[in-house]
Amino acid sequence: LIKNNFLNGFQTKTSDRNISELLAHLERPDLHPFERAEALNNLRGIIAAIWGSDEIRRVKPTVQKEAAGGCAVIESVLWDAVPSYLRKLDAQCRVTLGKKLPVDVTPVKFASWIGGDRDGNPNCTPAVTQEVIAHQRLRAAKMFLNDLNLLYSELAISSRFSPELEALAATIKKSDDAREKYRRVIGHLRRRLVRTVKDCEAKLQSLAKSP
């Protein structure tokens, strides 16, 4: 079963998820009075923001804003929800089928036309598409970089490695982690992502200067 999902410019609200999480948090019996007060205050803020927001858009959003809204859905919802779903699916496969979910399987796929649609929108020009792609690439690189930074700090020292990791670590010559091969590989990936971030930022600066 493969589920294909398309992100569009109208999937930009994440308030419902935030409210659901806060309500679930408030139901905890062991909640400290300060934590309860803090959660209630956050809940009031979200409700006030929704109450003060217009139900419909009075001004057509730019292509760039639509793309930013799509990225917001990925960052605030899908980035955590999809891996959580795949872990549940893997657990169910083990219980029902007696087999784990293959590592390379992709039962959930996402695609998006934001910033690249050619359905007559005069504002969606090649330059705008380049800008949207650069922004999306930049945000993706930063999200992966954040996760790798966390993983790098969490990994413990180990002396046992798989042959595949040994071979991969051996290809990385410049590293401060001579013995910690997990960190050597992750450090290499982090450096590549940092270069990607810098390349995207330079691309966006160049596009901003273009007439």
mmCIF file of N, CA and C in Angstrom, residues 27-152:
data_model
loop_
_atom_site.group_PDB
_atom_site.id
_atom_site.type_symbol
_atom_site.label_atom_id
_atom_site.label_comp_id
_atom_site.label_asym_id
_atom_site.label_seq_id
_atom_site.Cartn_x
_atom_site.Cartn_y
_atom_site.Cartn_z
ATOM 1 N N GLU A 27 -4.933 16.852 30.230
ATOM 2 C CA GLU A 27 -5.615 15.701 30.814
ATOM 3 C C GLU A 27 -4.702 14.847 31.689
ATOM 4 N N ARG A 28 -3.414 15.142 31.678
ATOM 5 C CA ARG A 28 -2.489 14.358 32.490
ATOM 6 C C ARG A 28 -2.767 14.563 33.981
ATOM 7 N N PRO A 29 -2.932 13.485 34.749
ATOM 8 C CA PRO A 29 -3.233 13.625 36.185
ATOM 9 C C PRO A 29 -2.038 14.103 37.006
ATOM 10 N N ASP A 30 -0.829 13.907 36.501
ATOM 11 C CA ASP A 30 0.370 14.272 37.247
ATOM 12 C C ASP A 30 0.901 15.656 36.877
ATOM 13 N N LEU A 31 0.085 16.454 36.233
ATOM 14 C CA LEU A 31 0.534 17.756 35.758
ATOM 15 C C LEU A 31 0.740 18.717 36.926
ATOM 16 N N HIS A 32 1.888 19.358 36.936
ATOM 17 C CA HIS A 32 2.197 20.341 37.976
ATOM 18 C C HIS A 32 1.327 21.585 37.774
ATOM 19 N N PRO A 33 0.906 22.260 38.854
ATOM 20 C CA PRO A 33 0.075 23.460 38.710
ATOM 21 C C PRO A 33 0.675 24.515 37.782
ATOM 22 N N PHE A 34 2.005 24.688 37.833
ATOM 23 C CA PHE A 34 2.636 25.654 36.939
ATOM 24 C C PHE A 34 2.518 25.206 35.488
ATOM 25 N N GLU A 35 2.720 23.898 35.244
ATOM 26 C CA GLU A 35 2.603 23.381 33.886
ATOM 27 C C GLU A 35 1.177 23.526 33.359
ATOM 28 N N ARG A 36 0.199 23.315 34.236
ATOM 29 C CA ARG A 36 -1.209 23.467 33.831
ATOM 30 C C ARG A 36 -1.502 24.924 33.484
ATOM 31 N N ALA A 37 -1.018 25.833 34.319
ATOM 32 C CA ALA A 37 -1.242 27.258 34.061
ATOM 33 C C ALA A 37 -0.573 27.689 32.760
ATOM 34 N N GLU A 38 0.627 27.163 32.533
ATOM 35 C CA GLU A 38 1.355 27.501 31.297
ATOM 36 C C GLU A 38 0.621 26.980 30.073
ATOM 37 N N ALA A 39 0.102 25.746 30.150
ATOM 38 C CA ALA A 39 -0.634 25.164 29.030
ATOM 39 C C ALA A 39 -1.924 25.928 28.766
ATOM 40 N N LEU A 40 -2.633 26.308 29.812
ATOM 41 C CA LEU A 40 -3.857 27.079 29.655
ATOM 42 C C LEU A 40 -3.580 28.434 29.023
ATOM 43 N N ASN A 41 -2.482 29.044 29.417
ATOM 44 C CA ASN A 41 -2.111 30.337 28.847
ATOM 45 C C ASN A 41 -1.803 30.207 27.357
ATOM 46 N N ASN A 42 -1.090 29.132 26.989
ATOM 47 C CA ASN A 42 -0.800 28.894 25.573
ATOM 48 C C ASN A 42 -2.075 28.626 24.790
ATOM 49 N N LEU A 43 -3.001 27.879 25.407
ATOM 50 C CA LEU A 43 -4.269 27.568 24.756
ATOM 51 C C LEU A 43 -5.079 28.838 24.516
ATOM 52 N N ARG A 44 -5.098 29.725 25.502
ATOM 53 C CA ARG A 44 -5.806 30.998 25.328
ATOM 54 C C ARG A 44 -5.196 31.810 24.200
ATOM 55 N N GLY A 45 -3.870 31.791 24.109
ATOM 56 C CA GLY A 45 -3.203 32.539 23.052
ATOM 57 C C GLY A 45 -3.553 32.035 21.666
ATOM 58 N N ILE A 46 -3.596 30.696 21.502
ATOM 59 C CA ILE A 46 -3.940 30.115 20.201
ATOM 60 C C ILE A 46 -5.379 30.440 19.829
ATOM 61 N N ILE A 47 -6.286 30.306 20.806
ATOM 62 C CA ILE A 47 -7.702 30.590 20.537
ATOM 63 C C ILE A 47 -7.897 32.062 20.194
ATOM 64 N N ALA A 48 -7.198 32.949 20.907
ATOM 65 C CA ALA A 48 -7.303 34.378 20.615
ATOM 66 C C ALA A 48 -6.783 34.691 19.216
ATOM 67 N N ALA A 49 -5.703 34.012 18.817
ATOM 68 C CA ALA A 49 -5.151 34.230 17.479
ATOM 69 C C ALA A 49 -6.124 33.758 16.405
ATOM 70 N N ILE A 50 -6.765 32.601 16.645
ATOM 71 C CA ILE A 50 -7.742 32.090 15.682
ATOM 72 C C ILE A 50 -8.952 33.022 15.612
ATOM 73 N N TRP A 51 -9.403 33.486 16.785
ATOM 74 C CA TRP A 51 -10.576 34.354 16.841
ATOM 75 C C TRP A 51 -10.325 35.664 16.091
ATOM 76 N N GLY A 52 -9.101 36.143 16.164
ATOM 77 C CA GLY A 52 -8.785 37.402 15.490
ATOM 78 C C GLY A 52 -8.388 37.253 14.043
ATOM 79 N N SER A 53 -8.333 36.021 13.558
ATOM 80 C CA SER A 53 -7.940 35.787 12.167
ATOM 81 C C SER A 53 -9.161 35.763 11.267
ATOM 82 N N ASP A 54 -8.979 36.207 10.056
ATOM 83 C CA ASP A 54 -10.059 36.170 9.075
ATOM 84 C C ASP A 54 -10.253 34.745 8.594
ATOM 85 N N GLU A 55 -11.504 34.366 8.355
ATOM 86 C CA GLU A 55 -11.785 33.006 7.907
ATOM 87 C C GLU A 55 -11.382 32.792 6.457
ATOM 88 N N ILE A 56 -11.337 33.846 5.696
ATOM 89 C CA ILE A 56 -10.948 33.743 4.291
ATOM 90 C C ILE A 56 -9.864 34.765 4.004
ATOM 91 N N ARG A 57 -9.110 34.511 2.969
ATOM 92 C CA ARG A 57 -8.055 35.436 2.570
ATOM 93 C C ARG A 57 -8.653 36.568 1.750
ATOM 94 N N ARG A 58 -8.380 37.786 2.170
ATOM 95 C CA ARG A 58 -8.878 38.950 1.443
ATOM 96 C C ARG A 58 -7.948 39.337 0.305
ATOM 97 N N VAL A 59 -6.700 38.920 0.415
ATOM 98 C CA VAL A 59 -5.708 39.223 -0.621
ATOM 99 C C VAL A 59 -5.075 37.914 -1.061
ATOM 100 N N LYS A 60 -4.977 37.724 -2.346
ATOM 101 C CA LYS A 60 -4.379 36.491 -2.873
ATOM 102 C C LYS A 60 -2.922 36.393 -2.439
ATOM 103 N N PRO A 61 -2.526 35.281 -1.815
ATOM 104 C CA PRO A 61 -1.137 35.143 -1.369
ATOM 105 C C PRO A 61 -0.187 35.000 -2.545
ATOM 106 N N THR A 62 1.032 35.409 -2.326
ATOM 107 C CA THR A 62 2.045 35.232 -3.358
ATOM 108 C C THR A 62 2.442 33.764 -3.436
ATOM 109 N N VAL A 63 3.086 33.399 -4.515
ATOM 110 C CA VAL A 63 3.559 32.023 -4.673
ATOM 111 C C VAL A 63 4.538 31.681 -3.549
ATOM 112 N N GLN A 64 5.371 32.654 -3.192
ATOM 113 C CA GLN A 64 6.349 32.416 -2.130
ATOM 114 C C GLN A 64 5.674 32.140 -0.785
ATOM 115 N N LYS A 65 4.567 32.859 -0.505
ATOM 116 C CA LYS A 65 3.859 32.633 0.752
ATOM 117 C C LYS A 65 3.154 31.279 0.757
ATOM 118 N N GLU A 66 2.615 30.878 -0.394
ATOM 119 C CA GLU A 66 1.997 29.553 -0.477
ATOM 120 C C GLU A 66 3.035 28.471 -0.209
ATOM 121 N N ALA A 67 4.225 28.648 -0.779
ATOM 122 C CA ALA A 67 5.292 27.664 -0.580
ATOM 123 C C ALA A 67 5.729 27.628 0.877
ATOM 124 N N ALA A 68 5.808 28.807 1.514
ATOM 125 C CA ALA A 68 6.186 28.863 2.929
ATOM 126 C C ALA A 68 5.145 28.156 3.791
ATOM 127 N N GLY A 69 3.854 28.290 3.421
ATOM 128 C CA GLY A 69 2.804 27.603 4.161
ATOM 129 C C GLY A 69 2.923 26.098 4.042
ATOM 130 N N GLY A 70 3.246 25.607 2.837
ATOM 131 C CA GLY A 70 3.443 24.176 2.647
ATOM 132 C C GLY A 70 4.596 23.649 3.474
ATOM 133 N N CYS A 71 5.680 24.414 3.530
ATOM 134 C CA CYS A 71 6.833 24.009 4.343
ATOM 135 C C CYS A 71 6.483 24.000 5.828
ATOM 136 N N ALA A 72 5.625 24.930 6.242
ATOM 137 C CA ALA A 72 5.231 24.994 7.652
ATOM 138 C C ALA A 72 4.492 23.731 8.066
ATOM 139 N N VAL A 73 3.653 23.192 7.157
ATOM 140 C CA VAL A 73 2.941 21.953 7.450
ATOM 141 C C VAL A 73 3.930 20.802 7.635
ATOM 142 N N ILE A 74 4.941 20.764 6.779
ATOM 143 C CA ILE A 74 5.950 19.706 6.884
ATOM 144 C C ILE A 74 6.707 19.817 8.202
ATOM 145 N N GLU A 75 7.148 21.018 8.535
ATOM 146 C CA GLU A 75 7.961 21.217 9.729
ATOM 147 C C GLU A 75 7.181 20.961 11.013
ATOM 148 N N SER A 76 5.942 21.454 11.086
ATOM 149 C CA SER A 76 5.194 21.403 12.339
ATOM 150 C C SER A 76 4.380 20.129 12.519
ATOM 151 N N VAL A 77 4.090 19.410 11.425
ATOM 152 C CA VAL A 77 3.243 18.231 11.531
ATOM 153 C C VAL A 77 3.915 16.981 10.956
ATOM 154 N N LEU A 78 4.197 17.007 9.661
ATOM 155 C CA LEU A 78 4.611 15.795 8.959
ATOM 156 C C LEU A 78 5.990 15.296 9.378
ATOM 157 N N TRP A 79 6.882 16.191 9.738
ATOM 158 C CA TRP A 79 8.259 15.805 10.063
ATOM 159 C C TRP A 79 8.311 14.796 11.205
ATOM 160 N N ASP A 80 7.402 14.930 12.155
ATOM 161 C CA ASP A 80 7.336 13.993 13.285
ATOM 162 C C ASP A 80 6.251 12.939 13.088
ATOM 163 N N ALA A 81 5.134 13.341 12.455
ATOM 164 C CA ALA A 81 3.993 12.431 12.344
ATOM 165 C C ALA A 81 4.272 11.258 11.414
ATOM 166 N N VAL A 82 4.939 11.492 10.294
ATOM 167 C CA VAL A 82 5.188 10.405 9.343
ATOM 168 C C VAL A 82 6.131 9.346 9.920
ATOM 169 N N PRO A 83 7.268 9.708 10.513
ATOM 170 C CA PRO A 83 8.095 8.671 11.145
ATOM 171 C C PRO A 83 7.363 7.915 12.242
ATOM 172 N N SER A 84 6.523 8.626 13.005
ATOM 173 C CA SER A 84 5.747 7.957 14.049
ATOM 174 C C SER A 84 4.799 6.933 13.441
ATOM 175 N N TYR A 85 4.157 7.312 12.341
ATOM 176 C CA TYR A 85 3.250 6.380 11.661
ATOM 177 C C TYR A 85 4.008 5.166 11.126
ATOM 178 N N LEU A 86 5.186 5.381 10.558
ATOM 179 C CA LEU A 86 5.970 4.276 10.010
ATOM 180 C C LEU A 86 6.435 3.323 11.116
ATOM 181 N N ARG A 87 6.740 3.858 12.284
ATOM 182 C CA ARG A 87 7.116 2.987 13.406
ATOM 183 C C ARG A 87 5.926 2.124 13.842
ATOM 184 N N LYS A 88 4.734 2.732 13.856
ATOM 185 C CA LYS A 88 3.530 1.968 14.195
ATOM 186 C C LYS A 88 3.253 0.907 13.138
ATOM 187 N N LEU A 89 3.443 1.273 11.868
ATOM 188 C CA LEU A 89 3.223 0.321 10.786
ATOM 189 C C LEU A 89 4.216 -0.831 10.874
ATOM 190 N N ASP A 90 5.457 -0.527 11.206
ATOM 191 C CA ASP A 90 6.477 -1.566 11.366
ATOM 192 C C ASP A 90 6.102 -2.512 12.500
ATOM 193 N N ALA A 91 5.634 -1.948 13.618
ATOM 194 C CA ALA A 91 5.233 -2.782 14.750
ATOM 195 C C ALA A 91 4.063 -3.683 14.378
ATOM 196 N N GLN A 92 3.119 -3.145 13.609
ATOM 197 C CA GLN A 92 1.965 -3.943 13.205
ATOM 198 C C GLN A 92 2.369 -5.045 12.235
ATOM 199 N N CYS A 93 3.321 -4.756 11.343
ATOM 200 C CA CYS A 93 3.816 -5.773 10.417
ATOM 201 C C CYS A 93 4.491 -6.923 11.164
ATOM 202 N N ARG A 94 5.232 -6.591 12.214
ATOM 203 C CA ARG A 94 5.904 -7.617 13.001
ATOM 204 C C ARG A 94 4.885 -8.510 13.715
ATOM 205 N N VAL A 95 3.813 -7.887 14.242
ATOM 206 C CA VAL A 95 2.801 -8.650 14.972
ATOM 207 C C VAL A 95 1.939 -9.475 14.025
ATOM 208 N N THR A 96 1.501 -8.871 12.921
ATOM 209 C CA THR A 96 0.548 -9.522 12.027
ATOM 210 C C THR A 96 1.219 -10.441 11.014
ATOM 211 N N LEU A 97 2.323 -9.985 10.435
ATOM 212 C CA LEU A 97 2.975 -10.731 9.362
ATOM 213 C C LEU A 97 4.215 -11.490 9.810
ATOM 214 N N GLY A 98 4.711 -11.136 10.984
ATOM 215 C CA GLY A 98 5.942 -11.764 11.443
ATOM 216 C C GLY A 98 7.160 -11.258 10.723
ATOM 217 N N LYS A 99 7.028 -10.134 10.028
ATOM 218 C CA LYS A 99 8.147 -9.530 9.304
ATOM 219 C C LYS A 99 8.180 -8.034 9.595
ATOM 220 N N LYS A 100 9.382 -7.512 9.630
ATOM 221 C CA LYS A 100 9.508 -6.075 9.848
ATOM 222 C C LYS A 100 9.355 -5.323 8.527
ATOM 223 N N LEU A 101 9.038 -4.069 8.622
ATOM 224 C CA LEU A 101 8.897 -3.222 7.443
ATOM 225 C C LEU A 101 10.278 -3.006 6.823
ATOM 226 N N PRO A 102 10.464 -3.265 5.527
ATOM 227 C CA PRO A 102 11.778 -3.063 4.902
ATOM 228 C C PRO A 102 12.258 -1.621 5.066
ATOM 229 N N VAL A 103 13.536 -1.469 5.260
ATOM 230 C CA VAL A 103 14.098 -0.138 5.497
ATOM 231 C C VAL A 103 13.896 0.783 4.297
ATOM 232 N N ASP A 104 13.947 0.219 3.092
ATOM 233 C CA ASP A 104 13.880 1.042 1.886
ATOM 234 C C ASP A 104 12.466 1.205 1.344
ATOM 235 N N VAL A 105 11.445 0.761 2.074
ATOM 236 C CA VAL A 105 10.077 0.890 1.586
ATOM 237 C C VAL A 105 9.564 2.305 1.860
ATOM 238 N N THR A 106 8.717 2.815 0.969
ATOM 239 C CA THR A 106 8.156 4.158 1.130
ATOM 240 C C THR A 106 6.642 4.093 0.960
ATOM 241 N N PRO A 107 5.922 3.644 1.989
ATOM 242 C CA PRO A 107 4.467 3.534 1.877
ATOM 243 C C PRO A 107 3.757 4.878 1.817
ATOM 244 N N VAL A 108 4.437 5.930 2.244
ATOM 245 C CA VAL A 108 3.845 7.273 2.188
ATOM 246 C C VAL A 108 4.760 8.173 1.362
ATOM 247 N N LYS A 109 4.187 8.787 0.338
ATOM 248 C CA LYS A 109 4.956 9.682 -0.526
ATOM 249 C C LYS A 109 4.274 11.038 -0.608
ATOM 250 N N PHE A 110 5.075 12.076 -0.745
ATOM 251 C CA PHE A 110 4.547 13.426 -0.842
ATOM 252 C C PHE A 110 5.084 14.105 -2.098
ATOM 253 N N ALA A 111 4.252 14.944 -2.652
ATOM 254 C CA ALA A 111 4.655 15.751 -3.802
ATOM 255 C C ALA A 111 3.994 17.115 -3.669
ATOM 256 N N SER A 112 4.481 18.074 -4.383
ATOM 257 C CA SER A 112 3.921 19.416 -4.305
ATOM 258 C C SER A 112 4.130 20.153 -5.621
ATOM 259 N N TRP A 113 3.122 20.910 -5.996
ATOM 260 C CA TRP A 113 3.251 21.742 -7.194
ATOM 261 C C TRP A 113 3.480 23.205 -6.831
ATOM 262 N N ILE A 114 3.548 23.509 -5.532
ATOM 263 C CA ILE A 114 3.689 24.906 -5.110
ATOM 264 C C ILE A 114 4.978 25.499 -5.684
ATOM 265 N N GLY A 115 4.837 26.590 -6.373
ATOM 266 C CA GLY A 115 5.998 27.275 -6.941
ATOM 267 C C GLY A 115 6.385 26.762 -8.310
ATOM 268 N N GLY A 116 5.749 25.698 -8.774
ATOM 269 C CA GLY A 116 6.113 25.145 -10.072
ATOM 270 C C GLY A 116 4.929 24.900 -10.976
ATOM 271 N N ASP A 117 3.736 25.320 -10.533
ATOM 272 C CA ASP A 117 2.549 25.084 -11.360
ATOM 273 C C ASP A 117 2.542 26.018 -12.570
ATOM 274 N N ARG A 118 2.150 25.478 -13.684
ATOM 275 C CA ARG A 118 2.082 26.265 -14.920
ATOM 276 C C ARG A 118 0.649 26.204 -15.456
ATOM 277 N N ASP A 119 -0.294 26.560 -14.576
ATOM 278 C CA ASP A 119 -1.706 26.482 -14.956
ATOM 279 C C ASP A 119 -2.287 27.851 -15.288
ATOM 280 N N GLY A 120 -1.443 28.749 -15.685
ATOM 281 C CA GLY A 120 -1.931 30.067 -16.068
ATOM 282 C C GLY A 120 -1.667 31.151 -15.051
ATOM 283 N N ASN A 121 -1.060 30.816 -13.909
ATOM 284 C CA ASN A 121 -0.734 31.829 -12.906
ATOM 285 C C ASN A 121 0.413 32.694 -13.423
ATOM 286 N N PRO A 122 0.142 33.954 -13.731
ATOM 287 C CA PRO A 122 1.195 34.799 -14.306
ATOM 288 C C PRO A 122 2.320 35.121 -13.334
ATOM 289 N N ASN A 123 2.048 34.925 -12.011
ATOM 290 C CA ASN A 123 3.069 35.227 -11.006
ATOM 291 C C ASN A 123 4.050 34.083 -10.796
ATOM 292 N N CYS A 124 3.742 32.924 -11.358
ATOM 293 C CA CYS A 124 4.625 31.764 -11.193
ATOM 294 C C CYS A 124 5.593 31.713 -12.367
ATOM 295 N N THR A 125 6.633 32.506 -12.268
ATOM 296 C CA THR A 125 7.635 32.610 -13.327
ATOM 297 C C THR A 125 8.803 31.670 -13.047
ATOM 298 N N PRO A 126 9.670 31.445 -14.015
ATOM 299 C CA PRO A 126 10.863 30.620 -13.763
ATOM 300 C C PRO A 126 11.705 31.134 -12.602
ATOM 301 N N ALA A 127 11.822 32.469 -12.478
ATOM 302 C CA ALA A 127 12.609 33.039 -11.380
ATOM 303 C C ALA A 127 11.963 32.736 -10.028
ATOM 304 N N VAL A 128 10.636 32.797 -9.970
ATOM 305 C CA VAL A 128 9.923 32.491 -8.730
ATOM 306 C C VAL A 128 10.104 31.018 -8.377
ATOM 307 N N THR A 129 10.047 30.155 -9.376
ATOM 308 C CA THR A 129 10.244 28.723 -9.126
ATOM 309 C C THR A 129 11.641 28.465 -8.577
ATOM 310 N N GLN A 130 12.640 29.138 -9.124
ATOM 311 C CA GLN A 130 14.006 28.995 -8.618
ATOM 312 C C GLN A 130 14.092 29.445 -7.164
ATOM 313 N N GLU A 131 13.419 30.544 -6.852
ATOM 314 C CA GLU A 131 13.439 31.063 -5.478
ATOM 315 C C GLU A 131 12.766 30.095 -4.516
ATOM 316 N N VAL A 132 11.606 29.558 -4.916
ATOM 317 C CA VAL A 132 10.883 28.622 -4.058
ATOM 318 C C VAL A 132 11.715 27.365 -3.814
ATOM 319 N N ILE A 133 12.325 26.848 -4.867
ATOM 320 C CA ILE A 133 13.145 25.636 -4.725
ATOM 321 C C ILE A 133 14.320 25.886 -3.784
ATOM 322 N N ALA A 134 14.955 27.056 -3.917
ATOM 323 C CA ALA A 134 16.091 27.376 -3.052
ATOM 324 C C ALA A 134 15.649 27.482 -1.597
ATOM 325 N N HIS A 135 14.486 28.102 -1.349
ATOM 326 C CA HIS A 135 13.967 28.214 0.014
ATOM 327 C C HIS A 135 13.646 26.837 0.592
ATOM 328 N N GLN A 136 13.001 26.001 -0.211
ATOM 329 C CA GLN A 136 12.643 24.672 0.274
ATOM 330 C C GLN A 136 13.876 23.830 0.547
ATOM 331 N N ARG A 137 14.853 23.928 -0.323
ATOM 332 C CA ARG A 137 16.106 23.185 -0.118
ATOM 333 C C ARG A 137 16.817 23.676 1.144
ATOM 334 N N LEU A 138 16.789 24.977 1.371
ATOM 335 C CA LEU A 138 17.419 25.550 2.556
ATOM 336 C C LEU A 138 16.740 25.056 3.828
ATOM 337 N N ARG A 139 15.418 25.077 3.846
ATOM 338 C CA ARG A 139 14.692 24.643 5.043
ATOM 339 C C ARG A 139 14.867 23.151 5.277
ATOM 340 N N ALA A 140 14.894 22.368 4.208
ATOM 341 C CA ALA A 140 15.107 20.923 4.363
ATOM 342 C C ALA A 140 16.488 20.642 4.936
ATOM 343 N N ALA A 141 17.497 21.338 4.427
ATOM 344 C CA ALA A 141 18.859 21.131 4.915
ATOM 345 C C ALA A 141 18.973 21.493 6.390
ATOM 346 N N LYS A 142 18.315 22.572 6.801
ATOM 347 C CA LYS A 142 18.372 22.977 8.213
ATOM 348 C C LYS A 142 17.663 21.974 9.117
ATOM 349 N N MET A 143 16.569 21.397 8.634
ATOM 350 C CA MET A 143 15.854 20.416 9.445
ATOM 351 C C MET A 143 16.672 19.143 9.612
ATOM 352 N N PHE A 144 17.291 18.673 8.528
ATOM 353 C CA PHE A 144 18.166 17.501 8.635
ATOM 354 C C PHE A 144 19.369 17.805 9.522
ATOM 355 N N LEU A 145 19.893 19.016 9.409
ATOM 356 C CA LEU A 145 21.050 19.401 10.207
ATOM 357 C C LEU A 145 20.708 19.405 11.692
ATOM 358 N N ASN A 146 19.529 19.901 12.044
ATOM 359 C CA ASN A 146 19.110 19.896 13.446
ATOM 360 C C ASN A 146 19.020 18.470 13.992
ATOM 361 N N ASP A 147 18.451 17.579 13.191
ATOM 362 C CA ASP A 147 18.327 16.190 13.636
ATOM 363 C C ASP A 147 19.687 15.521 13.776
ATOM 364 N N LEU A 148 20.595 15.803 12.849
ATOM 365 C CA LEU A 148 21.929 15.213 12.921
ATOM 366 C C LEU A 148 22.718 15.771 14.107
ATOM 367 N N ASN A 149 22.522 17.039 14.419
ATOM 368 C CA ASN A 149 23.179 17.612 15.597
ATOM 369 C C ASN A 149 22.722 16.899 16.862
ATOM 370 N N LEU A 150 21.433 16.624 16.941
ATOM 371 C CA LEU A 150 20.893 15.910 18.099
ATOM 372 C C LEU A 150 21.433 14.481 18.156
ATOM 373 N N LEU A 151 21.453 13.819 17.009
ATOM 374 C CA LEU A 151 21.946 12.439 16.969
ATOM 375 C C LEU A 151 23.424 12.378 17.314
ATOM 376 N N TYR A 152 24.200 13.334 16.852
ATOM 377 C CA TYR A 152 25.632 13.376 17.135
ATOM 378 C C TYR A 152 25.883 13.481 18.639
#
